[in-house]
Amino acid sequence: GQLIIPRKATDPPVVFHWLPFVGSAISYGNDPLKFFFECREKYGDVFTFILLGKRVTVALGPKGNNFILGGKSITFNAEDAYTPLTTPVFGRDVVYDVPNDKFMEQKRFVKVGLSTDNLRAYVGMVEEEVEQYMNKEATFRTFQTNDINEWGQFDVVKVMQEITILTASRTLQGKEVRANLDKEYAQLYNDLDGGFTPINWMMPNLPLESYRRRDRAQKKMSDFYVDIIRKRRAGNPEAEHDMIAALLEQTYRNGEYLKDHEIAHIMIALLMAGQHTSSATGSWSLLHIAHNPDIADALYKEQVQNFGTPDGKLRSMTYEELRALPVLDSVIRETLRIHPPIHSIMRHVRDDVVVPGTLSNPGKDKTFIIPKGHFVMASPVVSQMDPEIWKNSEEWDPLRWSDPNGVAAQAFKTYLDENGEKVDYGFGAVSKGTESPYQPFGAGKHRCIGEQFAYMQLGTLISTVIRNVELRIDAIPEHNYHTMITMPKEPRTISYRRRKFD
Ligand code: HEM
């Protein structure tokens, strides 16, 4: 065994491991949550572990989240950490392939495309796509049985992946993408996705066929979008409510419009950012609903009470109505607490950084310094599952969000961001926006801007499914941490039966 001694007295403690280069890659990779809880027990909230030759310093708990996610974007740098993974997939000149201030401008452009006005227009489209999907004429025939007395089965991840891409392309991505979904686009997407794995991130330059396929697909996908963009520019670009329409109109601070390939690459980035995060959250939500008949019942009743009509049918809902459904909202919120799709958030350390004493070792006077060249890692899921913070932390209990005495009751205090816009950081009991035990969408400068879109998409999807079918499953699957996004392991087959309307 190799006992790694911190190189300097100020270095954070290093997690014990047997293999020099591999370090703790196996235990971290198999179950990061278990690994973090065990390390916290031994070393406290701040420690360093070896991950395939990289030195990664973790800071846990709400204070650790705040330290990393609220840190300066120059010192804790996202581009350095992510670009080997993202640039080959998204393409050049966007997101982490540009200096952070340019990406922040691009993020602002994307926000325009995710405006409330657009989200209002999307609810009906998502509902229609899900309805169609569940009917016989659907492109994908996963729902084999329409007999109201018969139970059918479906693989929840497969179904959620298909519904997510159908609804995202119908809304954000635009009609041209939707029209090409069952053609070449799907194959390109799969090839790109095959290049968006932890292996690609750790080892960006392997001479593997999957890497070549990824590169070919990136080029073709980019050309596909550029073609749409050129046709739009030549025609009537304002006619659509989608992201391409919004991006065509934006200008950088220097007055320049986005170039065709920049719009194309932002579209690919949004596809990758939204696809697995939403389909994973949709899958875990349906699994828990299927496992909890009481909550399923409450969800259905909420639909009937709000949207029931005299003829016994359920009418469509508006975006505002969708956002005002407490049971549905807390189902998604609670699912994201236990199953946040992203378990680790990374930055690269560009300068030595002093760890605040309150975080590293409360009550003692030893100061840790994270050396330049390390990576830092935040894992909000650790505080989201912390039994010291949450009552019955392991239990999926949407009702905790409406318990007036619960920890979660303090959630959703609103903060203003740099641009004076309202941002829901969740859990606003503390003064700093980034210090919170509930951060499934991250925090600070790199915080997610897809949250409202995801709630719209998932809320409409879950409502539509619940209106049509009853769901059942015996057990909640375990987590698969080997993919970029935390997915349920097999078996994950849900039984369903169509509801009777009389
Ligand atoms: C950033 C989670 C859906 C676009 C993030 C981050 C998290 C996250 C944790 C922070 C990453 C970091 O700090 O390194 C989620 C979850 C989603 C979701 C849980 C769904 C349930 C979406 C969707 C879109 C999107 C649908 C686009 C339509 C983005 C963008 C960023 C981001 C542009 C900014 C990255 C940066 O500034 O570095 N998301 N996301 N996300 N997400 Fe999401």
XYZ file of C-alpha atoms and ligand atoms in Angstrom:
545
model
C 0.000 0.000 0.000
C 1.055 3.504 -0.667
C 0.566 6.112 1.964
C 0.293 9.441 0.234
C 1.498 12.197 2.445
C 0.381 15.721 1.669
C 3.282 17.468 -0.023
C 3.078 20.568 2.129
C 1.802 21.165 5.634
C -0.929 23.372 4.205
C -2.161 20.751 1.696
C -5.589 19.286 2.422
C -5.496 15.626 3.579
C -5.095 13.070 0.795
C -7.438 10.072 0.627
C -5.585 6.801 1.230
C -5.243 4.573 -1.860
C -3.210 1.589 -3.093
C -2.487 2.374 -6.748
C -0.476 5.503 -7.521
C -2.043 6.698 -10.805
C -5.491 5.169 -10.463
C -5.860 6.516 -6.951
C -9.499 6.438 -5.800
C -10.922 6.246 -9.335
C -12.627 2.905 -8.707
C -14.468 3.764 -5.501
C -15.317 7.261 -6.707
C -16.466 5.968 -10.106
C -18.626 3.164 -8.736
C -20.449 5.172 -6.102
C -19.345 8.774 -5.640
C -21.915 9.439 -2.936
C -20.749 6.549 -0.754
C -17.128 7.549 -1.406
C -17.762 11.163 -0.350
C -19.661 10.230 2.813
C -16.883 7.807 3.839
C -14.160 10.370 3.147
C -16.017 13.044 5.075
C -16.155 10.695 8.043
C -12.344 10.275 7.958
C -11.020 13.591 6.697
C -13.716 16.220 7.177
C -15.377 18.382 4.553
C -12.185 19.161 2.597
C -9.866 16.475 1.193
C -7.929 15.589 -1.940
C -8.237 12.336 -3.880
C -6.303 10.988 -6.843
C -8.347 10.425 -10.005
C -6.280 8.893 -12.809
C -3.309 11.093 -12.075
C -5.336 14.209 -11.360
C -5.379 15.710 -7.862
C -8.966 16.580 -7.054
C -9.848 18.545 -3.920
C -13.418 18.122 -2.752
C -15.281 20.602 -0.534
C -18.532 19.258 0.897
C -21.635 20.667 2.565
C -23.408 23.989 1.922
C -20.192 25.869 2.815
C -18.170 23.706 0.455
C -20.706 24.263 -2.332
C -20.450 27.982 -1.688
C -16.644 27.951 -1.647
C -16.432 26.251 -5.043
C -19.529 27.416 -6.910
C -19.258 30.967 -5.590
C -15.491 31.141 -6.260
C -14.004 33.480 -8.833
C -14.283 32.021 -12.321
C -10.636 32.889 -12.982
C -9.264 30.972 -9.994
C -11.715 28.088 -10.242
C -11.862 27.666 -13.969
C -14.553 25.678 -15.742
C -13.116 25.923 -19.266
C -9.852 24.158 -18.349
C -11.794 21.413 -16.617
C -14.474 20.707 -19.223
C -13.077 21.581 -22.619
C -11.440 18.197 -23.445
C -14.913 16.675 -23.156
C -17.109 19.412 -24.553
C -15.275 21.077 -27.434
C -15.082 17.946 -29.634
C -18.828 17.418 -29.106
C -20.235 20.975 -29.204
C -17.696 22.396 -31.661
C -15.471 25.468 -31.687
C -16.087 29.011 -30.421
C -18.864 28.382 -27.926
C -19.291 27.556 -24.226
C -15.943 26.332 -22.774
C -14.033 26.857 -26.014
C -14.126 30.640 -25.514
C -13.023 32.888 -22.621
C -15.614 32.974 -19.868
C -16.841 36.523 -20.535
C -17.704 35.566 -24.110
C -19.555 32.470 -22.914
C -21.458 34.625 -20.413
C -22.663 36.712 -23.348
C -23.740 33.539 -25.141
C -25.551 32.418 -21.997
C -27.443 35.705 -22.026
C -28.512 35.057 -25.647
C -29.791 31.607 -24.728
C -31.841 33.132 -21.898
C -33.719 35.166 -24.517
C -34.694 31.941 -26.270
C -35.878 30.510 -22.949
C -38.151 33.480 -22.222
C -41.433 32.970 -20.397
C -43.202 33.904 -23.623
C -41.581 30.989 -25.401
C -42.233 28.629 -22.487
C -45.932 29.604 -22.658
C -46.014 28.534 -26.281
C -44.334 25.201 -25.489
C -46.771 23.644 -22.981
C -49.359 22.736 -25.616
C -46.682 21.366 -27.946
C -45.193 19.111 -25.272
C -48.636 17.848 -24.350
C -49.387 17.035 -27.986
C -46.092 15.199 -28.482
C -46.602 13.082 -25.364
C -50.221 12.290 -26.313
C -49.124 11.247 -29.788
C -46.297 9.181 -28.387
C -48.647 7.263 -26.143
C -51.050 6.574 -28.987
C -50.788 3.900 -31.602
C -49.744 6.204 -34.407
C -46.593 7.203 -32.534
C -43.229 7.058 -34.228
C -41.997 4.817 -31.447
C -44.362 2.038 -30.492
C -43.356 1.376 -26.941
C -46.866 1.537 -25.603
C -48.092 -1.731 -27.040
C -51.416 -2.043 -25.362
C -54.328 0.343 -25.506
C -56.723 -2.030 -23.833
C -57.995 -0.388 -20.669
C -58.170 -3.712 -18.840
C -54.706 -4.878 -19.704
C -51.399 -4.045 -18.056
C -48.505 -3.257 -20.403
C -44.855 -2.568 -19.678
C -42.191 -0.144 -20.773
C -38.529 0.564 -20.098
C -38.739 3.943 -18.456
C -35.328 5.224 -19.607
C -35.945 4.319 -23.235
C -39.347 6.012 -23.176
C -38.080 9.119 -21.400
C -35.155 9.486 -23.795
C -37.501 9.323 -26.765
C -40.063 11.699 -25.282
C -37.363 14.164 -24.203
C -35.865 14.474 -27.652
C -39.299 14.632 -29.298
C -40.454 17.438 -27.022
C -37.152 19.359 -27.017
C -36.991 19.289 -30.798
C -40.619 20.270 -31.189
C -40.045 23.304 -28.947
C -36.493 24.649 -28.443
C -34.709 22.955 -31.291
C -37.314 23.834 -33.887
C -39.445 22.248 -36.562
C -36.587 21.377 -38.920
C -34.961 19.222 -36.246
C -38.309 17.675 -35.313
C -38.930 16.789 -38.959
C -35.556 15.031 -39.203
C -35.754 13.126 -35.919
C -36.496 9.719 -37.342
C -33.966 10.216 -40.112
C -30.256 10.965 -40.060
C -30.438 13.227 -37.017
C -31.033 10.385 -34.569
C -27.915 8.529 -35.721
C -25.798 11.692 -35.523
C -27.116 12.313 -32.045
C -26.217 8.779 -30.964
C -22.678 9.069 -32.347
C -22.145 12.395 -30.616
C -23.564 11.043 -27.394
C -21.194 8.066 -27.632
C -18.391 10.618 -27.378
C -19.812 12.330 -24.301
C -18.705 9.912 -21.566
C -16.426 10.019 -18.511
C -13.775 8.173 -20.584
C -13.786 10.918 -23.203
C -13.263 13.430 -20.441
C -10.418 11.551 -18.721
C -8.697 10.467 -21.915
C -9.493 12.934 -24.665
C -7.113 11.539 -27.271
C -7.588 7.799 -27.615
C -7.298 6.323 -31.124
C -10.712 4.700 -30.896
C -13.401 4.300 -33.526
C -15.962 5.919 -31.221
C -13.821 9.076 -31.124
C -13.670 9.190 -34.923
C -17.416 8.623 -35.127
C -17.916 11.452 -32.646
C -15.805 13.814 -34.761
C -17.593 12.913 -37.998
C -20.979 13.318 -36.328
C -19.997 16.716 -34.896
C -19.100 17.989 -38.350
C -22.296 16.664 -39.940
C -24.503 17.891 -37.118
C -22.918 21.325 -37.353
C -23.522 21.400 -41.133
C -27.113 20.328 -40.578
C -27.766 23.306 -38.282
C -25.835 25.746 -40.464
C -28.068 24.731 -43.366
C -31.190 25.474 -41.298
C -29.728 28.802 -40.204
C -28.939 29.878 -43.787
C -32.454 28.988 -44.931
C -33.913 30.876 -42.002
C -31.813 33.948 -42.732
C -32.989 33.871 -46.347
C -36.636 33.500 -45.371
C -38.637 34.869 -42.480
C -36.591 34.161 -39.339
C -38.986 35.783 -36.841
C -41.753 33.360 -37.727
C -40.608 30.780 -35.148
C -40.650 30.748 -31.339
C -37.561 28.612 -30.990
C -33.932 29.013 -29.972
C -32.519 29.503 -33.470
C -34.941 32.392 -34.039
C -33.800 33.986 -30.765
C -30.080 33.511 -31.464
C -30.347 34.999 -34.959
C -31.334 38.324 -33.424
C -28.699 38.646 -30.676
C -25.553 40.748 -30.833
C -22.367 40.648 -28.749
C -21.352 43.794 -26.869
C -19.073 44.712 -29.785
C -22.131 44.853 -32.037
C -21.460 41.633 -33.956
C -24.143 39.057 -34.667
C -23.455 35.398 -33.902
C -21.824 33.513 -36.746
C -23.664 30.583 -38.300
C -21.333 28.007 -36.808
C -21.616 29.605 -33.363
C -25.409 29.274 -33.446
C -25.033 25.699 -34.693
C -22.638 24.793 -31.888
C -24.780 26.442 -29.205
C -27.712 24.348 -30.466
C -25.629 21.181 -30.075
C -24.527 22.269 -26.595
C -28.151 22.817 -25.540
C -29.155 19.465 -26.959
C -26.460 17.726 -24.896
C -27.161 19.819 -21.763
C -30.889 19.105 -21.769
C -31.261 15.596 -23.122
C -29.837 13.347 -20.386
C -30.576 15.671 -17.487
C -34.278 15.846 -18.361
C -34.678 12.218 -19.383
C -32.966 11.036 -16.186
C -35.178 13.279 -14.028
C -38.284 12.161 -15.915
C -37.287 8.522 -15.431
C -36.663 8.813 -11.691
C -39.896 10.785 -11.271
C -42.018 8.149 -13.010
C -40.249 5.356 -11.102
C -41.113 6.952 -7.762
C -44.658 7.771 -8.839
C -45.097 4.143 -9.922
C -43.728 3.025 -6.567
C -45.960 5.375 -4.521
C -49.657 4.902 -5.316
C -50.611 7.595 -2.781
C -48.574 10.260 -4.517
C -49.750 9.047 -7.928
C -53.283 9.471 -6.657
C -52.591 12.955 -5.312
C -51.082 13.948 -8.666
C -54.099 12.676 -10.579
C -56.518 14.396 -8.182
C -54.596 17.638 -8.623
C -55.143 17.359 -12.377
C -58.847 16.587 -12.007
C -59.454 19.387 -9.499
C -57.740 22.002 -11.638
C -58.555 20.911 -15.161
C -61.669 18.739 -14.929
C -64.525 19.841 -17.205
C -68.272 19.163 -16.888
C -68.092 16.444 -19.564
C -65.633 14.446 -17.424
C -62.580 15.170 -19.564
C -59.431 17.084 -18.642
C -58.659 20.287 -20.473
C -55.189 21.514 -21.479
C -53.327 23.789 -19.099
C -51.478 27.044 -19.486
C -47.874 27.617 -18.417
C -49.020 29.699 -15.440
C -51.434 26.976 -14.337
C -48.719 24.366 -14.683
C -46.374 26.356 -12.435
C -49.070 26.560 -9.742
C -49.500 22.830 -9.041
C -47.914 22.122 -5.634
C -47.989 18.317 -5.748
C -46.458 18.131 -9.219
C -43.873 20.748 -8.329
C -42.761 18.954 -5.187
C -42.558 15.618 -7.016
C -39.972 17.089 -9.401
C -38.211 19.008 -6.636
C -37.902 15.976 -4.403
C -36.759 13.771 -7.280
C -33.975 16.246 -8.009
C -32.954 16.198 -4.342
C -32.285 12.428 -4.277
C -31.365 11.980 -7.952
C -29.699 15.143 -9.223
C -28.465 14.163 -12.707
C -25.064 15.797 -12.102
C -23.255 14.456 -9.031
C -19.898 16.221 -9.470
C -19.117 19.756 -10.578
C -15.473 20.389 -11.504
C -13.184 23.386 -11.813
C -9.468 23.665 -12.517
C -7.415 25.669 -10.013
C -5.395 28.399 -11.720
C -3.901 29.958 -8.534
C -3.231 28.762 -4.991
C -6.428 29.220 -2.979
C -6.822 29.463 0.785
C -9.698 27.399 2.182
C -11.759 29.398 4.692
C -11.114 28.108 8.214
C -14.824 27.729 8.950
C -14.990 25.166 6.173
C -11.791 23.149 6.555
C -11.649 22.545 10.291
C -14.037 24.496 12.454
C -12.539 25.398 15.806
C -8.905 24.701 14.835
C -6.364 27.091 13.445
C -4.837 25.013 10.642
C -5.225 26.611 7.234
C -5.450 24.575 4.028
C -4.193 25.908 0.726
C -5.322 24.243 -2.488
C -2.326 24.366 -4.812
C -2.538 25.671 -8.344
C -2.920 22.761 -10.772
C -5.365 20.796 -8.626
C -8.962 20.340 -9.654
C -11.727 21.242 -7.212
C -15.017 19.402 -6.998
C -18.387 20.317 -5.521
C -21.009 17.646 -4.992
C -24.307 19.242 -4.029
C -25.906 15.788 -3.790
C -23.960 15.191 -0.559
C -25.769 18.014 1.246
C -29.010 17.092 -0.507
C -28.757 13.627 1.095
C -27.217 14.681 4.411
C -29.148 13.101 7.320
C -28.019 16.012 9.533
C -29.935 18.400 7.281
C -32.923 16.387 6.060
C -35.277 14.256 8.089
C -35.299 10.706 6.624
C -32.916 11.921 3.958
C -32.996 8.605 2.053
C -36.751 8.683 1.718
C -38.450 10.107 -1.398
C -41.079 12.245 0.267
C -42.466 15.094 -1.873
C -44.632 16.210 1.044
C -41.543 17.404 2.942
C -41.584 20.440 0.630
C -44.949 21.536 1.991
C -44.284 20.752 5.663
C -44.393 24.202 7.335
C -41.880 23.028 9.965
C -39.515 21.142 7.665
C -36.058 22.258 6.567
C -37.319 22.441 3.031
C -40.003 24.932 3.972
C -37.426 27.687 3.840
C -36.748 26.958 0.196
C -37.342 29.222 -2.784
C -36.367 32.555 -1.346
C -35.615 34.650 -4.364
C -32.363 36.399 -5.128
C -31.441 38.895 -7.797
C -28.543 37.993 -10.066
C -25.915 40.338 -11.531
C -28.424 41.553 -14.120
C -31.085 42.264 -11.523
C -33.129 39.258 -12.629
C -34.905 36.989 -10.178
C -33.089 33.722 -9.601
C -34.421 30.876 -7.517
C -31.383 29.536 -5.672
C -33.584 27.413 -3.482
C -33.066 27.268 0.231
C -32.629 30.966 0.779
C -32.169 30.895 4.542
C -28.578 32.063 4.182
C -27.486 35.370 2.828
C -25.166 34.177 0.091
C -26.852 32.895 -3.047
C -24.422 30.045 -3.488
C -24.527 28.639 0.061
C -27.304 26.133 0.080
C -27.917 22.454 0.819
C -30.180 22.153 -2.270
C -28.523 22.860 -5.622
C -29.498 20.360 -8.324
C -29.008 23.142 -10.897
C -25.665 24.284 -9.486
C -25.072 27.860 -8.333
C -23.112 30.984 -9.107
C -21.751 32.033 -12.446
C -22.151 28.648 -14.117
C -25.614 27.970 -12.785
C -28.087 26.230 -15.078
C -30.302 28.400 -17.247
C -32.439 25.459 -18.344
C -34.292 25.093 -15.038
C -37.573 26.720 -16.114
C -37.515 24.878 -19.406
C -36.875 21.586 -17.617
C -39.760 22.189 -15.179
C -42.067 23.059 -18.080
C -41.023 19.993 -20.065
C -41.098 17.571 -17.120
C -44.245 19.033 -15.578
C -46.213 18.784 -18.800
C -44.840 15.332 -19.497
C -45.651 13.919 -16.058
C -49.125 15.503 -16.092
C -49.924 14.038 -19.483
C -48.683 10.579 -18.524
C -50.587 10.634 -15.208
C -53.791 11.742 -16.954
C -53.657 8.726 -19.250
C -52.243 5.815 -17.297
C -51.788 4.234 -13.890
C -48.225 3.151 -13.135
C -46.752 0.380 -10.944
C -43.310 -0.879 -9.992
C -42.128 -3.046 -7.082
C -38.757 -1.499 -6.329
C -36.758 1.609 -7.131
C -33.643 0.700 -9.164
C -30.127 1.539 -8.005
C -28.021 4.348 -9.420
C -25.703 3.806 -12.351
C -22.844 6.261 -11.870
C -20.799 5.080 -14.856
C -22.517 7.441 -17.288
C -22.069 11.238 -17.317
C -25.554 11.594 -15.924
C -26.793 9.430 -13.052
C -29.273 6.937 -14.514
C -31.405 4.154 -12.989
C -29.892 0.680 -13.417
C -31.908 -2.119 -14.974
C -34.435 -3.527 -14.273
C -36.421 -0.333 -14.673
C -39.557 -1.672 -16.286
C -42.755 0.093 -15.278
C -46.158 -1.555 -15.608
C -48.980 0.640 -16.815
C -52.698 0.494 -17.500
C -54.773 3.070 -19.329
C -57.270 4.945 -17.210
C -60.961 4.473 -17.803
C -62.916 7.542 -18.763
C -66.662 7.242 -18.450
C -25.493 24.302 -16.130
C -28.209 20.838 -14.049
C -31.353 21.058 -17.767
C -28.483 24.251 -19.990
C -25.940 23.323 -15.262
C -25.287 22.969 -14.025
C -26.047 21.998 -13.444
C -27.180 21.735 -14.311
C -25.766 21.291 -12.119
C -24.000 23.590 -13.466
C -22.752 22.977 -14.059
C -21.489 23.562 -13.497
O -21.527 24.449 -12.641
O -20.404 23.138 -13.928
C -29.314 20.643 -14.860
C -30.451 19.811 -14.515
C -31.336 19.874 -15.569
C -30.758 20.750 -16.565
C -30.610 19.044 -13.215
C -32.689 19.219 -15.767
C -33.381 18.588 -14.862
C -30.846 21.933 -18.694
C -31.497 22.279 -19.930
C -30.685 23.175 -20.567
C -29.526 23.393 -19.710
C -32.847 21.748 -20.394
C -30.871 23.880 -21.883
C -32.004 24.072 -22.478
C -27.455 24.567 -19.116
C -26.460 25.597 -19.383
C -25.599 25.614 -18.254
C -26.096 24.594 -17.348
C -26.358 26.475 -20.629
C -24.444 26.585 -18.014
C -23.097 25.982 -17.980
C -22.068 26.974 -17.513
O -22.360 28.154 -17.299
O -20.909 26.568 -17.382
N -27.097 22.555 -15.422
N -29.537 21.183 -16.097
N -29.662 22.616 -18.588
N -27.219 23.996 -17.893
Fe -28.401 22.669 -16.966
